[in-house]
């Protein structure tokens, strides 16, 4: 949507400053309106009861038969994804030997254990994303890591820090309870295990529990159906690299066009006899430009390079500035452009700094330009004009998780691939034979749900177990009116217990970075508690109050209109941002700022806010 022709944008791939802000705002509003639903986040269906089979683990064979374990250990980590792995590694580095990790899956890896769909990969650069690369010695093959390589890195991390010792796989915690009489957590599992732990750390992950769309008739479909995080290669053939030979004679449908669908659709398109992509909201898909790593360049990296690289990426993607952009990709490009435009405007006006409303206007203009480029690319790549138009996203770049891919759009030029645009309404119905859109039934052999994961549901529902602290207080009761923590990690009335989550904690698009910030902090506190001979370490009520108040104060300065004006997604509670709980949900500061705050707290040395009892 440009005032003039966007020929200049076509030449250099940039739309220039010709965007019509008012027209785009109106279009974004109109598109948002189409997608608002009264049931917001409640539209989704929990994978339980008649849908429970959607969560079955496809990566293990046979039944697990082992005797129940009874043990007494220093630390139990719940979850074997990056949270459990990195915390385990940091604890090992600080000398903790007695620990166990309890994990639902058949191996370490978390997200990367479950998600093995064709094309699975991460679009945060390998050298920033893979945690503790220097320690493990992993050598990525490409700029962006494919899923199997990340999964292998997780296993290598576990081997390096001896985390397989004592790990309990295919095991789900079903009760976690503080026993005051012995000052131990009692961890019970679905395998009959009873672990007594001095400390527990809950690392159950984010985007972990798959969800189904609220479409009537899901249970009626008689063809093959599965969620992308539980891919059925027994049916499709092939592997994470594609080559899905089992689909050669199949009519396949995929519901969803988020980051997961963007990666698997090209493989489905290449293999299926016929592919129908059911779209509710188009994804914003930028250029990916993946390529092989130059091994000589990697060899020359000086020790300490990863911390420096990650911090550079964090700073540039979270509102800060660095002269050098080490990663230089789609994530750092827009923030850098915003910075450069602000500097140029400041110089041009001769002011020391620009007023906040001018900065906001510049940021909006650059965002509009970036999304115009995304739309212009669609028009260039997708040959059928109606399909191209339907694929164009009309919302601000960060209303939804930006995607980066070079094969997704060309897939719609294949004669066997059809985009079924539901114009914001979603699929109408599922029948025993297929999917109904606009009253028309499309018959399918196979239906793939690329419909994402639970985000805003109750913590206990996502974790799968209740936690009971001092005096019988449960986490559900404690958080009935919203999150309460100290530093996002400690909970008053839950001694010796650490929570790893996004709640009241720093946020970053490079998840392993924030997990490591938390892991190092947890390892420090456990180390100090042990060194000081403490029986328990627990956040005081006053510290929790102060942290919640500090977050509310930060939230008051945060511009909520962005979330309120965005098209629905899990970023804004499906179009209904819960303004009250926003005060309590996030740290509202950059991840580096959060890391520095914790580092300063550790340097101060008195464990302020924590109560230690001998
Ligand atoms: P998302 O939640 O992002 O996407 C779910 C999709 O399902 C959306 O397109 C949604 O449409 C659609 N949908 C839901 N209900 C219906 C319905 N009733 N009818 C039609 N469509 C429907 O899940 P993903 O698994 O794609 O991604 C989750 C997250 O995982 C990402 O945000 C990202 O953080 C991470 N990820 C990262 C990757 C990477 O690094 N490249 C790759 C994959 C995932 P609508 O948009 O309208 O809600």
XYZ file of C-alpha atoms and ligand atoms in Angstrom:
662
model
C 0.000 0.000 0.000
C 2.169 2.824 -1.286
C 1.368 6.370 -2.324
C 3.484 6.009 -5.422
C 4.371 2.881 -7.337
C 6.774 0.796 -5.252
C 9.239 0.414 -8.125
C 12.021 1.857 -5.962
C 11.264 -0.834 -3.405
C 11.426 -3.510 -6.119
C 14.917 -2.406 -7.102
C 16.572 -2.672 -3.710
C 13.941 -4.767 -1.954
C 12.997 -1.803 0.231
C 9.787 0.139 0.044
C 11.389 3.485 0.821
C 9.415 6.093 2.736
C 6.429 6.048 0.415
C 4.052 4.189 2.727
C 0.638 5.654 3.350
C 0.436 5.378 7.120
C -3.231 6.273 7.464
C -4.337 3.862 4.749
C -2.312 1.056 6.306
C -3.663 1.742 9.768
C -7.200 1.532 8.397
C -6.441 -1.678 6.505
C -4.808 -3.242 9.584
C -7.867 -2.335 11.679
C -10.217 -3.807 9.102
C -8.236 -7.068 8.923
C -8.062 -7.248 12.712
C -11.827 -6.816 13.034
C -12.375 -9.844 10.798
C -10.385 -11.989 13.188
C -11.669 -10.900 16.585
C -13.679 -13.599 18.325
C -15.633 -13.380 21.538
C -14.097 -16.626 22.779
C -10.500 -15.350 22.172
C -8.041 -17.830 23.736
C -10.915 -20.098 24.846
C -11.504 -21.076 21.215
C -8.842 -23.790 21.428
C -9.454 -27.362 22.481
C -7.303 -29.054 25.084
C -5.608 -32.233 23.980
C -7.184 -34.520 26.561
C -10.015 -37.040 26.786
C -11.149 -38.103 23.293
C -8.278 -36.085 21.791
C -5.564 -37.537 24.058
C -4.087 -39.624 21.210
C -2.892 -36.384 19.552
C -0.265 -36.122 22.299
C 1.047 -39.677 22.105
C 4.846 -39.804 21.803
C 5.707 -41.056 18.290
C 9.443 -41.179 19.009
C 9.463 -44.120 21.415
C 8.671 -47.725 20.801
C 6.921 -50.173 23.062
C 5.999 -49.793 26.673
C 8.566 -48.661 29.201
C 9.091 -51.226 31.846
C 11.219 -50.258 34.795
C 10.889 -50.548 38.535
C 9.755 -47.425 40.412
C 12.673 -45.357 41.692
C 12.970 -44.177 45.282
C 15.794 -41.739 45.861
C 16.981 -38.774 47.913
C 18.895 -36.166 45.908
C 20.088 -32.599 46.153
C 18.239 -31.355 43.072
C 15.367 -32.577 40.921
C 14.935 -30.766 37.622
C 11.508 -31.198 36.058
C 11.847 -31.049 32.284
C 14.686 -32.110 30.007
C 14.461 -29.326 27.425
C 16.850 -26.402 27.390
C 15.650 -25.361 30.890
C 16.590 -28.633 32.551
C 19.678 -29.145 30.393
C 21.275 -25.751 30.912
C 20.419 -25.635 34.613
C 21.797 -29.161 34.964
C 24.993 -28.075 33.203
C 25.386 -24.968 35.365
C 24.764 -27.008 38.518
C 27.362 -29.562 37.457
C 29.828 -26.716 36.830
C 29.200 -25.501 40.373
C 29.884 -28.959 41.774
C 26.395 -30.437 42.294
C 26.646 -34.181 41.715
C 23.387 -35.431 43.139
C 20.681 -34.492 40.665
C 17.982 -36.101 38.612
C 16.071 -34.852 35.606
C 12.518 -36.065 35.081
C 11.352 -35.794 31.477
C 8.126 -36.753 29.714
C 9.835 -37.514 26.391
C 12.130 -40.426 25.610
C 15.249 -38.235 25.516
C 16.504 -34.736 26.192
C 15.646 -31.875 23.851
C 12.184 -30.565 24.836
C 10.831 -28.639 21.850
C 13.514 -30.212 19.674
C 12.638 -33.691 20.875
C 8.961 -33.284 20.025
C 9.102 -31.154 16.882
C 10.629 -33.283 14.136
C 8.291 -32.309 11.335
C 9.747 -31.988 7.811
C 11.712 -28.758 7.480
C 11.972 -28.170 11.239
C 14.627 -25.584 11.976
C 15.297 -22.523 14.050
C 15.588 -19.119 12.492
C 17.706 -17.624 15.208
C 21.319 -17.941 14.045
C 23.093 -21.172 15.116
C 25.985 -19.374 16.793
C 23.590 -17.440 19.045
C 20.944 -20.083 19.526
C 22.857 -23.233 20.493
C 23.625 -22.805 24.193
C 27.092 -23.464 25.612
C 28.536 -24.187 22.169
C 32.042 -23.388 23.276
C 31.819 -25.886 26.147
C 30.226 -28.627 24.049
C 32.290 -28.056 20.898
C 29.352 -28.227 18.482
C 30.124 -27.152 14.932
C 26.968 -25.958 13.167
C 26.740 -26.725 9.468
C 24.534 -23.800 8.453
C 23.737 -20.246 9.496
C 20.339 -21.379 10.834
C 20.303 -24.730 12.597
C 18.086 -27.548 11.349
C 16.012 -29.267 14.069
C 17.955 -32.552 14.077
C 21.218 -30.643 14.652
C 19.702 -28.786 17.609
C 18.353 -32.048 19.015
C 21.821 -33.573 18.678
C 23.333 -30.547 20.412
C 20.919 -31.105 23.332
C 22.082 -34.704 23.636
C 25.727 -33.666 23.398
C 25.151 -31.079 26.140
C 23.625 -33.811 28.320
C 26.558 -36.141 27.670
C 29.118 -33.411 28.281
C 27.657 -32.622 31.710
C 26.796 -36.199 32.601
C 23.078 -35.494 32.750
C 21.969 -38.884 31.443
C 23.095 -40.251 34.816
C 19.945 -40.376 36.914
C 17.639 -39.063 34.178
C 14.126 -40.517 34.214
C 12.666 -40.419 30.699
C 9.110 -41.193 29.627
C 8.144 -40.138 33.092
C 5.690 -37.451 34.128
C 5.610 -35.768 37.487
C 2.086 -35.967 38.816
C 2.544 -34.440 42.253
C 5.069 -32.113 43.841
C 4.733 -31.433 47.550
C 6.839 -29.716 50.196
C 7.319 -31.853 53.306
C 8.007 -29.458 56.140
C 8.951 -32.220 58.556
C 12.032 -33.198 56.540
C 12.526 -29.956 54.565
C 12.366 -31.869 51.315
C 10.270 -31.767 48.169
C 8.492 -35.027 47.481
C 8.278 -35.629 43.750
C 5.842 -38.328 42.634
C 5.566 -39.589 39.073
C 3.243 -41.600 36.863
C 5.809 -44.441 37.016
C 5.386 -44.792 40.767
C 8.684 -43.041 41.555
C 9.124 -41.131 44.801
C 12.035 -38.710 44.826
C 12.976 -36.639 47.842
C 14.751 -33.486 46.784
C 16.400 -30.694 48.712
C 15.781 -28.348 45.784
C 13.441 -28.547 42.825
C 13.537 -26.593 39.628
C 10.505 -26.508 37.370
C 11.574 -26.208 33.755
C 8.465 -27.395 31.973
C 8.921 -25.086 29.001
C 6.986 -22.621 26.945
C 5.066 -23.614 23.788
C 5.226 -27.149 25.091
C 1.638 -28.373 25.225
C 0.170 -28.697 21.719
C -3.342 -27.410 21.153
C -6.123 -28.134 18.695
C -8.284 -25.518 17.027
C -11.844 -25.083 18.211
C -13.362 -26.475 15.025
C -16.526 -28.572 15.379
C -16.148 -32.167 14.242
C -12.439 -32.822 14.863
C -13.304 -36.208 16.346
C -15.335 -37.187 13.272
C -12.499 -37.212 10.733
C -11.811 -40.767 9.590
C -8.583 -40.109 7.681
C -5.125 -39.741 9.202
C -4.758 -36.723 11.493
C -1.887 -35.533 13.676
C -0.368 -32.410 15.217
C 2.913 -31.147 13.757
C 4.699 -31.740 17.071
C 3.857 -35.447 16.849
C 4.576 -36.070 13.145
C 3.638 -39.528 11.881
C 6.454 -40.570 9.554
C 5.079 -44.117 9.616
C 2.246 -42.703 7.503
C 3.948 -39.935 5.512
C 7.320 -41.622 4.935
C 10.469 -39.491 4.809
C 12.054 -37.607 7.662
C 12.892 -34.096 8.813
C 14.538 -33.502 5.416
C 11.271 -34.206 3.606
C 10.865 -36.831 0.872
C 7.444 -37.826 2.211
C 6.938 -40.704 -0.208
C 3.874 -42.015 1.635
C 1.929 -38.935 0.518
C 2.437 -39.429 -3.227
C -1.145 -40.578 -3.726
C -2.694 -38.592 -0.873
C -4.856 -35.510 -0.579
C -3.395 -33.647 2.373
C -4.703 -30.645 4.305
C -2.772 -28.486 6.730
C -4.572 -26.175 9.151
C -2.497 -23.187 10.238
C 0.018 -20.886 8.611
C 2.274 -19.991 11.559
C 6.039 -20.524 11.856
C 5.639 -24.316 11.895
C 3.435 -24.472 8.800
C 5.796 -22.132 6.945
C 8.518 -24.739 7.409
C 6.582 -27.933 6.665
C 4.333 -26.717 3.832
C 7.147 -26.745 1.219
C 7.815 -30.429 1.982
C 4.138 -31.327 1.966
C 3.761 -29.484 -1.332
C 6.719 -31.326 -2.823
C 5.425 -34.761 -1.816
C 1.625 -34.806 -1.645
C -0.551 -35.598 -4.624
C -2.620 -32.580 -3.615
C -2.062 -30.113 -0.769
C -4.660 -27.728 0.687
C -3.321 -25.041 3.018
C -6.131 -23.723 5.215
C -5.273 -20.171 6.150
C -6.954 -17.928 8.717
C -4.276 -15.220 8.965
C -1.340 -15.047 6.561
C 2.166 -15.274 7.994
C 4.675 -12.460 7.491
C 7.492 -14.284 5.728
C 10.785 -12.458 5.270
C 13.947 -13.474 3.409
C 15.932 -16.213 5.146
C 19.178 -16.455 3.198
C 20.427 -19.584 4.887
C 23.805 -20.916 3.880
C 26.677 -23.131 4.962
C 29.012 -22.042 7.752
C 32.552 -21.237 6.647
C 34.558 -23.654 8.840
C 37.680 -21.481 8.650
C 35.744 -18.495 9.973
C 34.355 -20.669 12.788
C 37.870 -21.917 13.643
C 39.133 -18.354 14.000
C 36.553 -17.383 16.661
C 38.429 -16.358 19.796
C 37.428 -17.888 23.158
C 34.513 -16.011 24.700
C 33.053 -15.285 21.255
C 29.632 -16.740 21.988
C 28.809 -14.484 24.939
C 29.877 -11.463 22.906
C 27.847 -12.554 19.876
C 24.710 -13.300 21.875
C 24.918 -9.984 23.725
C 25.382 -8.121 20.452
C 22.265 -9.834 19.041
C 20.292 -9.180 22.242
C 21.172 -5.523 22.291
C 20.320 -4.974 18.648
C 16.992 -6.786 18.824
C 15.842 -5.206 22.078
C 15.990 -1.494 21.472
C 19.702 -0.960 22.100
C 22.436 -0.080 19.658
C 25.862 -1.396 18.707
C 28.008 -0.145 15.873
C 28.728 -3.664 14.739
C 25.912 -6.064 13.785
C 27.541 -9.489 14.103
C 24.524 -11.538 13.012
C 23.080 -9.116 10.448
C 19.822 -10.810 9.506
C 16.073 -10.250 9.377
C 15.880 -9.945 13.175
C 18.432 -7.164 13.487
C 17.575 -5.351 10.262
C 14.389 -3.524 11.308
C 15.629 -2.385 14.751
C 18.785 -1.094 13.075
C 16.766 0.800 10.485
C 14.670 2.349 13.262
C 17.823 3.415 15.067
C 19.375 4.924 11.937
C 16.166 6.821 11.124
C 15.997 8.225 14.662
C 19.619 9.368 14.473
C 19.024 10.956 11.064
C 15.911 12.779 12.307
C 17.698 13.951 15.448
C 20.591 15.344 13.422
C 18.231 16.936 10.890
C 16.220 18.727 13.569
C 19.275 19.715 15.607
C 17.642 18.425 18.795
C 19.490 16.568 21.524
C 16.828 13.859 21.408
C 13.453 13.327 19.825
C 10.184 13.425 21.776
C 8.666 9.945 22.373
C 5.800 10.512 19.922
C 8.259 11.232 17.103
C 10.231 8.119 17.942
C 6.992 6.110 17.907
C 6.055 7.592 14.526
C 9.444 6.641 13.073
C 9.164 3.104 14.444
C 5.696 2.754 12.921
C 6.870 4.061 9.547
C 9.788 1.618 9.415
C 7.484 -1.218 10.457
C 5.063 -0.294 7.671
C 7.934 -0.184 5.189
C 9.228 -3.579 6.308
C 5.772 -5.136 5.935
C 5.361 -3.496 2.519
C 8.571 -5.301 1.527
C 7.127 -8.574 2.781
C 3.982 -7.966 0.705
C 5.965 -6.867 -2.348
C 7.985 -10.077 -2.167
C 4.774 -12.124 -2.204
C 3.599 -10.258 -5.293
C 6.937 -10.950 -6.983
C 7.130 -14.639 -6.088
C 3.557 -15.960 -6.223
C 2.309 -16.085 -9.796
C -1.468 -16.281 -9.284
C -2.556 -12.738 -8.322
C -5.530 -13.869 -6.198
C -3.372 -16.307 -4.226
C -0.668 -13.665 -3.821
C -3.198 -11.152 -2.523
C -4.612 -13.668 -0.045
C -1.122 -14.433 1.260
C -0.384 -10.818 2.162
C -0.285 -10.096 5.892
C -1.788 -6.815 7.067
C -0.551 -6.171 10.597
C 2.518 -4.775 12.321
C 5.560 -6.997 12.090
C 5.602 -8.027 15.751
C 1.862 -8.644 16.111
C 2.724 -12.191 15.179
C 5.950 -14.072 15.275
C 7.863 -13.005 12.139
C 8.862 -15.899 9.887
C 11.818 -16.204 7.534
C 11.727 -18.687 4.686
C 12.721 -18.918 1.024
C 10.658 -21.910 -0.142
C 7.259 -21.268 1.480
C 5.950 -18.722 -1.023
C 7.141 -20.537 -4.191
C 5.254 -23.633 -2.976
C 2.019 -21.858 -3.930
C 3.167 -21.876 -7.566
C 2.979 -25.667 -7.631
C -0.038 -26.980 -9.543
C -0.823 -29.478 -6.761
C -0.947 -26.841 -3.993
C -4.005 -24.760 -3.200
C -4.326 -21.995 -0.658
C -7.767 -22.107 0.952
C -8.133 -18.655 2.418
C -10.816 -18.558 5.090
C -10.605 -14.754 5.210
C -9.971 -14.556 8.913
C -12.814 -16.846 9.901
C -10.987 -20.161 10.072
C -12.124 -23.594 9.053
C -15.875 -23.992 9.474
C -16.233 -27.682 10.225
C -14.471 -30.991 10.049
C -16.382 -33.994 8.780
C -15.565 -37.669 8.547
C -14.245 -37.086 5.024
C -12.517 -33.718 5.235
C -12.713 -30.025 5.933
C -15.541 -27.562 5.239
C -14.851 -23.945 4.272
C -17.586 -21.622 3.007
C -19.981 -24.540 2.956
C -17.771 -26.557 0.592
C -16.357 -29.865 1.773
C -12.807 -30.635 0.693
C -12.132 -34.344 0.955
C -8.805 -35.347 2.474
C -6.811 -38.461 3.277
C -4.625 -36.706 5.807
C -5.084 -33.626 7.983
C -2.125 -31.942 9.684
C -2.776 -29.588 12.587
C -0.118 -26.845 12.553
C -2.145 -25.044 15.185
C 0.460 -24.263 17.805
C 0.704 -24.588 21.549
C -1.060 -23.484 24.719
C 0.258 -20.190 26.045
C -2.180 -18.427 28.347
C -3.848 -21.424 29.975
C -3.339 -22.182 33.677
C 0.249 -23.004 34.579
C -0.799 -26.253 36.271
C -2.685 -27.417 33.161
C 0.401 -26.829 31.023
C 2.822 -28.332 33.556
C 0.600 -31.360 34.112
C 0.956 -31.461 37.911
C 0.092 -29.383 40.954
C 2.741 -28.003 43.300
C 1.943 -27.743 46.978
C 4.126 -25.560 49.158
C 4.181 -24.611 52.813
C 0.951 -25.072 54.764
C -0.728 -26.866 51.854
C -0.785 -23.781 49.626
C -0.923 -24.755 45.943
C 0.504 -22.817 43.006
C -3.008 -22.601 41.558
C -4.190 -20.885 44.740
C -1.154 -18.658 44.942
C -1.573 -17.450 41.365
C -5.362 -17.268 41.357
C -5.251 -13.475 40.894
C -2.104 -13.383 38.764
C 1.567 -14.234 38.965
C 3.541 -13.493 42.117
C 7.266 -14.208 42.189
C 10.551 -12.699 43.217
C 12.792 -12.213 40.148
C 10.439 -14.506 38.239
C 12.250 -17.425 39.891
C 11.350 -17.691 43.586
C 7.964 -18.055 45.249
C 7.163 -17.165 48.826
C 5.742 -20.247 50.637
C 7.591 -22.500 48.186
C 11.048 -22.878 49.758
C 13.938 -24.371 47.789
C 11.816 -24.211 44.659
C 12.763 -22.459 41.410
C 10.444 -21.605 38.585
C 11.795 -21.230 35.057
C 9.267 -19.442 32.891
C 8.594 -16.181 31.122
C 6.329 -14.996 33.922
C 7.746 -11.868 35.564
C 11.043 -12.599 33.887
C 13.027 -11.245 30.959
C 11.828 -11.998 27.435
C 13.942 -12.543 24.369
C 13.410 -14.079 20.972
C 16.591 -16.095 21.607
C 15.107 -18.331 24.303
C 18.230 -20.273 25.340
C 19.905 -16.991 26.283
C 17.259 -16.119 28.896
C 17.162 -19.721 30.089
C 20.909 -19.571 30.708
C 20.556 -16.274 32.593
C 18.043 -17.997 34.879
C 20.065 -21.218 35.084
C 23.227 -19.431 36.199
C 21.240 -17.541 38.809
C 19.615 -20.708 40.146
C 22.984 -22.479 40.315
C 24.369 -19.505 42.245
C 21.516 -19.449 44.790
C 21.650 -23.213 45.323
C 25.445 -23.012 45.677
C 25.171 -20.196 48.241
C 22.418 -21.940 50.195
C 24.541 -25.070 50.429
C 27.732 -23.173 51.282
C 25.923 -21.225 54.015
C 24.490 -24.424 55.487
C 20.912 -23.339 54.865
C 18.138 -25.876 55.253
C 15.795 -23.653 53.286
C 16.025 -20.634 51.034
C 12.826 -18.799 50.212
C 11.668 -15.423 48.928
C 10.247 -13.184 51.634
C 6.732 -11.886 51.143
C 8.130 -8.345 51.127
C 10.568 -9.196 48.315
C 7.745 -10.670 46.264
C 5.578 -7.593 46.890
C 8.435 -5.308 45.891
C 9.115 -7.259 42.677
C 5.433 -7.207 41.693
C 5.266 -3.467 42.431
C 8.410 -2.816 40.377
C 6.941 -4.731 37.437
C 3.635 -2.860 37.667
C 5.576 0.407 37.676
C 7.481 -0.655 34.550
C 4.256 -1.820 32.890
C 2.685 1.593 33.482
C 5.248 3.084 31.069
C 4.649 0.449 28.436
C 2.559 1.399 25.450
C -0.312 -1.106 25.535
C -1.985 0.254 22.445
C 0.350 -1.843 20.306
C -0.963 -5.100 21.790
C -4.507 -3.774 21.714
C -4.306 -2.812 18.042
C -2.665 -6.010 16.867
C -4.340 -8.743 14.927
C -5.151 -11.654 17.275
C -2.365 -14.069 18.181
C -0.956 -15.684 21.269
C 1.137 -12.504 21.712
C -1.982 -10.531 22.708
C -4.177 -13.245 24.153
C -5.921 -13.691 20.782
C -6.882 -10.049 20.441
C -8.005 -9.564 24.011
C -4.938 -8.418 25.949
C -5.597 -8.906 29.613
C -4.551 -5.426 30.656
C -4.781 -6.155 34.374
C -2.579 -9.190 34.238
C -0.144 -7.452 31.874
C 1.062 -5.600 34.962
C 2.148 -8.858 36.448
C 3.169 -10.910 33.440
C 6.406 -9.470 32.171
C 9.526 -7.711 33.256
C 9.005 -4.944 30.671
C 12.665 -4.378 30.047
C 15.284 -5.796 27.740
C 16.684 -9.256 28.458
C 20.139 -7.795 28.979
C 18.702 -5.397 31.530
C 17.108 -8.324 33.362
C 20.413 -10.245 33.253
C 22.295 -7.222 34.578
C 19.790 -6.773 37.387
C 20.317 -10.373 38.507
C 24.103 -10.049 38.149
C 24.105 -6.900 40.289
C 21.990 -8.689 42.901
C 24.509 -11.546 43.010
C 27.450 -9.143 43.199
C 25.847 -7.426 46.188
C 26.255 -10.740 47.936
C 23.675 -10.637 50.763
C 20.933 -12.569 48.931
C 18.599 -9.668 49.553
C 14.962 -10.707 49.527
C 15.695 -14.355 50.257
C 15.327 -15.803 53.735
C 17.765 -18.555 54.667
C 16.963 -20.866 57.571
C 19.430 -23.269 59.082
P 1.088 -20.669 15.893
O 0.287 -20.540 17.133
O 2.035 -19.616 15.552
O 0.156 -20.861 14.632
C -1.051 -21.578 14.697
C -1.737 -21.447 13.363
O -2.972 -22.154 13.409
C -2.073 -20.000 13.011
O -1.816 -19.790 11.659
C -3.565 -19.933 13.321
O -4.249 -18.931 12.623
C -3.994 -21.317 12.866
N -5.327 -21.665 13.363
C -5.718 -21.790 14.642
N -7.028 -22.076 14.700
C -7.465 -22.139 13.422
C -8.728 -22.394 12.831
N -9.816 -22.614 13.589
N -8.812 -22.388 11.478
C -7.726 -22.140 10.726
N -6.510 -21.887 11.230
C -6.382 -21.883 12.565
O 1.827 -22.099 16.013
P 3.196 -22.593 15.346
O 3.371 -24.011 15.739
O 3.256 -22.253 13.926
O 4.311 -21.708 16.047
C 4.360 -21.582 17.470
C 5.641 -20.910 17.884
O 6.719 -21.844 17.823
C 6.108 -19.755 17.034
O 5.467 -18.576 17.363
C 7.580 -19.718 17.336
O 7.807 -19.057 18.546
C 7.922 -21.178 17.499
N 8.458 -21.718 16.220
C 9.645 -21.222 15.751
C 10.157 -21.646 14.567
C 11.400 -21.052 14.014
O 12.339 -20.738 14.700
N 11.428 -20.868 12.744
C 9.499 -22.677 13.769
C 8.278 -23.157 14.365
C 7.771 -22.676 15.535
P -4.274 -17.415 13.184
O -2.950 -16.843 12.824
O -5.412 -16.787 12.513
O -4.473 -17.511 14.672
